[in-house]
């Protein structure tokens, strides 16, 4: 059984066809590098997969639950970090994670919060309000709220955007630690991230899949990944 399945997804915003028939499936142990130029439809596809948007047609399944028909079951298996890792600025890091743990109905919320603070190296800022966090910590908190319930599916929209090299390394390290047990989709603009993190590449442009292949095959397309990317998305 695929843990993530997109079937002929379509979504328009008024006259803009953002996603035009996107299909793919993702199994446990796969980390998908989801690439495409700005405006290609990556965020919209992710929101369709997480049930934050309803498709005009097509369907999305998480752990075999349709995200529109069975949203609660689907979302219980899913961790999602939207672009920019939004959170409630006036809460402290610990309060926010406790809030998420309660919403998730976890059996031992305080233990889950503690484990997640440790895993995501957030302990030293646990009592700080989110508004006062640096971007690196903020992004890690976005990641932390997505993994606190140890979901089998992770969907992360640009989780390393705007981070410095050390912070990027740290997010990738955490992700690699847990990836074998999960199905993961990571959207990124950083082509080096593919080599380090991903097992498979999906490139979309103008709302359509232009390339879906194992990382090894993709890397054989050429030395200059930026050029390969330009040719596939032109
Ligand atoms: P990406 O994540 O690849 O940058 P998006 O999915 O955000 O792409 O956007 C795909 C297209 O849909 C773009 O043309 C974008 O301008 C448009 N779009 C995205 N969100 C909205 C919205 N809420 N209203 C209108 N147009 C939107």
Tab-separated table of C-alpha atoms and ligand atoms in Angstrom:
chain	number	residue	atom	x	y	z
A	1	UNK	CA	0.000	0.000	0.000
A	2	UNK	CA	1.275	3.456	-0.911
A	3	UNK	CA	1.272	5.849	2.050
A	4	UNK	CA	0.659	8.868	-0.187
A	5	UNK	CA	-1.369	8.743	-3.358
A	6	UNK	CA	-2.255	11.606	-5.687
A	7	UNK	CA	-4.671	10.654	-8.467
A	8	UNK	CA	-5.283	13.055	-11.345
A	9	UNK	CA	-5.451	16.076	-9.012
A	10	UNK	CA	-6.684	19.311	-10.512
A	11	UNK	CA	-7.111	22.722	-8.896
A	12	UNK	CA	-7.777	26.167	-10.329
A	13	UNK	CA	-7.926	29.544	-8.627
A	14	UNK	CA	-10.371	31.418	-10.844
A	15	UNK	CA	-8.752	31.407	-14.281
A	16	UNK	CA	-5.370	30.114	-13.007
A	17	UNK	CA	-4.922	26.371	-13.459
A	18	UNK	CA	-2.485	25.749	-10.620
A	19	UNK	CA	-2.510	21.920	-10.688
A	20	UNK	CA	-3.397	20.136	-13.921
A	21	UNK	CA	-3.719	16.394	-13.476
A	22	UNK	CA	-0.993	15.444	-11.021
A	23	UNK	CA	-0.608	11.735	-10.136
A	24	UNK	CA	2.043	9.897	-8.153
A	25	UNK	CA	2.358	7.605	-5.172
A	26	UNK	CA	4.906	7.372	-2.368
A	27	UNK	CA	5.861	4.312	-0.301
A	28	UNK	CA	7.362	3.990	3.155
A	29	UNK	CA	11.089	4.740	3.124
A	30	UNK	CA	10.867	7.109	0.172
A	31	UNK	CA	11.856	10.779	0.486
A	32	UNK	CA	10.528	12.717	-2.475
A	33	UNK	CA	12.318	15.876	-3.521
A	34	UNK	CA	9.435	17.949	-4.888
A	35	UNK	CA	10.873	20.542	-7.213
A	36	UNK	CA	9.672	23.140	-9.625
A	37	UNK	CA	9.999	26.833	-10.416
A	38	UNK	CA	8.032	29.400	-8.413
A	39	UNK	CA	4.353	29.175	-9.239
A	40	UNK	CA	4.663	25.595	-10.594
A	41	UNK	CA	1.968	24.309	-8.253
A	42	UNK	CA	4.046	22.664	-5.510
A	43	UNK	CA	2.321	24.299	-2.532
A	44	UNK	CA	-1.113	23.772	-4.056
A	45	UNK	CA	-0.372	20.071	-4.649
A	46	UNK	CA	0.799	19.753	-1.052
A	47	UNK	CA	-2.349	21.453	0.253
A	48	UNK	CA	-4.454	19.056	-1.830
A	49	UNK	CA	-2.561	16.096	-0.355
A	50	UNK	CA	-3.050	17.357	3.210
A	51	UNK	CA	-6.732	18.179	2.740
A	52	UNK	CA	-6.193	21.914	3.303
A	53	UNK	CA	-7.661	22.490	-0.151
A	54	UNK	CA	-10.281	20.457	-1.987
A	55	UNK	CA	-9.480	19.441	-5.553
A	56	UNK	CA	-11.738	20.403	-8.470
A	57	UNK	CA	-11.308	16.782	-9.536
A	58	UNK	CA	-9.096	13.820	-8.714
A	59	UNK	CA	-8.337	12.509	-5.252
A	60	UNK	CA	-5.656	12.265	-2.587
A	61	UNK	CA	-5.117	9.431	-0.111
A	62	UNK	CA	-2.947	9.332	3.014
A	63	UNK	CA	-2.317	5.852	4.457
A	64	UNK	CA	-5.200	4.680	2.261
A	65	UNK	CA	-7.676	7.226	3.669
A	66	UNK	CA	-9.220	9.695	1.240
A	67	UNK	CA	-8.383	13.167	2.586
A	68	UNK	CA	-11.802	14.563	1.631
A	69	UNK	CA	-13.977	11.565	2.605
A	70	UNK	CA	-12.045	10.579	5.766
A	71	UNK	CA	-10.188	13.743	6.821
A	72	UNK	CA	-9.711	12.844	10.500
A	73	UNK	CA	-8.257	9.392	9.802
A	74	UNK	CA	-6.054	10.780	7.026
A	75	UNK	CA	-4.791	13.702	9.131
A	76	UNK	CA	-3.997	11.481	12.113
A	77	UNK	CA	-1.369	9.778	9.913
A	78	UNK	CA	-0.009	13.027	8.561
A	79	UNK	CA	2.461	15.690	9.645
A	80	UNK	CA	2.474	18.890	7.594
A	81	UNK	CA	4.714	21.916	7.816
A	82	UNK	CA	3.364	24.666	5.548
A	83	UNK	CA	5.576	27.220	3.825
A	84	UNK	CA	7.030	29.688	6.351
A	85	UNK	CA	6.166	27.404	9.315
A	86	UNK	CA	3.291	29.514	10.692
A	87	UNK	CA	2.614	29.354	14.460
A	88	UNK	CA	1.047	31.421	17.248
A	89	UNK	CA	3.630	34.094	18.033
A	90	UNK	CA	2.484	34.913	21.544
A	91	UNK	CA	2.834	31.306	22.762
A	92	UNK	CA	6.085	29.884	24.057
A	93	UNK	CA	7.625	26.972	22.185
A	94	UNK	CA	6.576	24.553	24.937
A	95	UNK	CA	3.018	25.943	25.093
A	96	UNK	CA	2.619	25.652	21.344
A	97	UNK	CA	3.870	22.062	21.231
A	98	UNK	CA	1.657	21.172	24.227
A	99	UNK	CA	-1.295	22.690	22.384
A	100	UNK	CA	-0.520	20.605	19.280
A	101	UNK	CA	-0.051	17.470	21.422
A	102	UNK	CA	-3.491	18.028	22.950
A	103	UNK	CA	-5.121	18.649	19.576
A	104	UNK	CA	-3.536	15.423	18.377
A	105	UNK	CA	-5.016	13.624	21.374
A	106	UNK	CA	-1.686	12.099	22.395
A	107	UNK	CA	-1.851	9.749	25.378
A	108	UNK	CA	1.117	11.318	27.190
A	109	UNK	CA	1.363	14.878	25.861
A	110	UNK	CA	4.087	16.139	28.220
A	111	UNK	CA	6.391	13.208	27.342
A	112	UNK	CA	5.754	13.759	23.625
A	113	UNK	CA	6.554	17.475	23.992
A	114	UNK	CA	9.773	16.680	25.860
A	115	UNK	CA	10.872	14.064	23.290
A	116	UNK	CA	10.110	16.427	20.401
A	117	UNK	CA	11.994	19.336	22.051
A	118	UNK	CA	15.013	17.046	22.378
A	119	UNK	CA	14.751	15.544	18.890
A	120	UNK	CA	14.463	18.957	17.237
A	121	UNK	CA	17.060	20.579	19.540
A	122	UNK	CA	14.572	23.142	20.813
A	123	UNK	CA	15.075	22.623	24.560
A	124	UNK	CA	17.093	25.797	25.062
A	125	UNK	CA	14.309	27.966	23.601
A	126	UNK	CA	11.375	26.046	25.122
A	127	UNK	CA	10.331	28.980	27.336
A	128	UNK	CA	10.762	31.657	24.664
A	129	UNK	CA	7.754	33.112	22.864
A	130	UNK	CA	7.633	32.173	19.191
A	131	UNK	CA	7.725	35.835	18.090
A	132	UNK	CA	11.215	36.149	19.573
A	133	UNK	CA	12.713	33.087	17.831
A	134	UNK	CA	15.336	33.304	15.105
A	135	UNK	CA	14.306	31.952	11.710
A	136	UNK	CA	16.289	28.750	12.271
A	137	UNK	CA	14.453	27.924	15.482
A	138	UNK	CA	11.124	28.925	13.977
A	139	UNK	CA	11.572	26.542	11.069
A	140	UNK	CA	12.598	23.781	13.461
A	141	UNK	CA	9.446	24.432	15.472
A	142	UNK	CA	7.392	24.082	12.270
A	143	UNK	CA	9.102	20.766	11.766
A	144	UNK	CA	8.587	19.787	15.431
A	145	UNK	CA	4.803	20.325	15.334
A	146	UNK	CA	4.684	18.173	12.198
A	147	UNK	CA	6.459	15.195	13.803
A	148	UNK	CA	5.217	15.322	17.422
A	149	UNK	CA	2.728	12.461	16.839
A	150	UNK	CA	5.281	10.390	14.909
A	151	UNK	CA	3.122	10.308	11.741
A	152	UNK	CA	3.788	7.797	8.966
A	153	UNK	CA	3.534	10.580	6.350
A	154	UNK	CA	5.420	13.874	6.374
A	155	UNK	CA	4.764	16.732	3.961
A	156	UNK	CA	7.170	19.629	4.325
A	157	UNK	CA	6.939	22.794	2.256
A	158	UNK	CA	10.432	24.298	1.969
A	159	UNK	CA	11.569	23.295	5.478
A	160	UNK	CA	15.065	24.724	4.987
A	161	UNK	CA	14.068	27.955	3.236
A	162	UNK	CA	16.115	30.905	4.458
A	163	UNK	CA	18.245	28.891	6.872
A	164	UNK	CA	22.013	29.225	7.116
A	165	UNK	CA	24.141	26.180	6.162
A	166	UNK	CA	24.405	24.931	9.765
A	167	UNK	CA	20.663	25.195	10.309
A	168	UNK	CA	19.988	23.437	6.972
A	169	UNK	CA	22.328	20.659	8.026
A	170	UNK	CA	20.453	20.299	11.303
A	171	UNK	CA	16.983	20.017	9.694
A	172	UNK	CA	18.305	17.488	7.163
A	173	UNK	CA	19.956	15.494	9.948
A	174	UNK	CA	16.682	15.156	11.864
A	175	UNK	CA	14.807	14.272	8.698
A	176	UNK	CA	17.323	11.596	7.720
A	177	UNK	CA	17.063	10.060	11.182
A	178	UNK	CA	13.365	9.379	10.787
A	179	UNK	CA	12.986	8.959	7.008
A	180	UNK	CA	13.281	5.167	6.768
A	181	UNK	CA	10.058	4.712	8.759
A	182	UNK	CA	8.002	7.243	6.833
A	183	UNK	CA	6.878	8.439	3.435
A	184	UNK	CA	8.142	11.993	3.025
A	185	UNK	CA	7.608	14.787	0.511
A	186	UNK	CA	9.922	17.795	0.775
A	187	UNK	CA	9.592	20.751	-1.548
A	188	UNK	CA	12.802	22.611	-2.075
A	189	UNK	CA	14.616	25.010	-4.358
A	190	UNK	CA	17.955	23.649	-3.262
A	191	UNK	CA	19.267	21.128	-5.725
A	192	UNK	CA	22.020	19.898	-3.371
A	193	UNK	CA	19.309	18.890	-0.938
A	194	UNK	CA	18.269	16.210	-3.403
A	195	UNK	CA	21.649	14.495	-3.359
A	196	UNK	CA	21.793	14.429	0.391
A	197	UNK	CA	18.252	13.704	1.411
A	198	UNK	CA	16.001	12.361	-1.301
A	199	UNK	CA	15.453	8.925	-2.773
A	200	UNK	CA	13.285	10.112	-5.647
A	201	UNK	CA	12.683	13.315	-7.580
A	202	UNK	CA	9.400	14.703	-8.809
A	203	UNK	CA	9.578	17.899	-10.836
A	204	UNK	CA	6.494	19.861	-11.701
A	205	UNK	CA	6.085	22.856	-13.967
A	206	UNK	CA	2.900	24.680	-14.894
A	207	UNK	CA	0.884	22.308	-12.756
A	208	UNK	CA	2.087	19.094	-14.460
A	209	UNK	CA	4.602	16.399	-13.540
A	210	UNK	CA	7.618	16.741	-15.848
A	211	UNK	CA	9.873	14.148	-14.247
A	212	UNK	CA	9.380	11.363	-11.669
A	213	UNK	CA	12.390	9.117	-11.197
A	214	UNK	CA	14.786	7.652	-8.615
A	215	UNK	CA	17.516	10.034	-7.514
A	216	UNK	CA	20.265	7.901	-9.092
A	217	UNK	CA	18.568	8.060	-12.492
A	218	UNK	CA	17.968	11.799	-12.159
A	219	UNK	CA	21.598	12.475	-11.257
A	220	UNK	CA	22.697	10.705	-14.444
A	221	UNK	CA	20.923	13.333	-16.530
A	222	UNK	CA	23.951	15.605	-16.257
A	223	UNK	CA	26.618	17.174	-14.075
A	224	UNK	CA	24.945	20.556	-13.964
A	225	UNK	CA	21.693	19.990	-12.062
A	226	UNK	CA	20.633	23.602	-12.546
A	227	UNK	CA	20.801	23.103	-16.316
A	228	UNK	CA	18.874	19.804	-16.105
A	229	UNK	CA	16.241	21.570	-13.994
A	230	UNK	CA	15.957	24.447	-16.492
A	231	UNK	CA	15.557	22.082	-19.440
A	232	UNK	CA	12.860	20.029	-17.690
A	233	UNK	CA	10.857	23.045	-16.588
A	234	UNK	CA	11.305	25.393	-19.565
B	1	LIG	P1	4.599	26.936	-6.001
B	1	LIG	O1	4.377	26.386	-4.635
B	1	LIG	O2	5.199	25.914	-6.933
B	1	LIG	O3	5.349	28.226	-6.027
B	1	LIG	P2	1.743	27.517	-5.957
B	1	LIG	O4	1.027	26.218	-5.800
B	1	LIG	O5	1.911	28.384	-4.772
B	1	LIG	O6	3.165	27.217	-6.644
B	1	LIG	O7	1.014	28.366	-7.072
B	1	LIG	C1	0.601	27.836	-8.327
B	1	LIG	C2	-0.140	28.923	-9.102
B	1	LIG	O8	-1.362	29.236	-8.428
B	1	LIG	C3	0.628	30.229	-9.213
B	1	LIG	O9	0.313	30.807	-10.459
B	1	LIG	C4	0.053	31.066	-8.084
B	1	LIG	O10	0.158	32.446	-8.360
B	1	LIG	C5	-1.389	30.610	-8.041
B	1	LIG	N1	-1.983	30.678	-6.701
B	1	LIG	C6	-1.541	30.038	-5.585
B	1	LIG	N2	-2.340	30.290	-4.537
B	1	LIG	C7	-3.327	31.102	-4.992
B	1	LIG	C8	-4.494	31.713	-4.402
B	1	LIG	N3	-4.806	31.506	-3.109
B	1	LIG	N4	-5.262	32.488	-5.192
B	1	LIG	C9	-4.976	32.671	-6.494
B	1	LIG	N5	-3.913	32.128	-7.129
B	1	LIG	C10	-3.095	31.352	-6.388
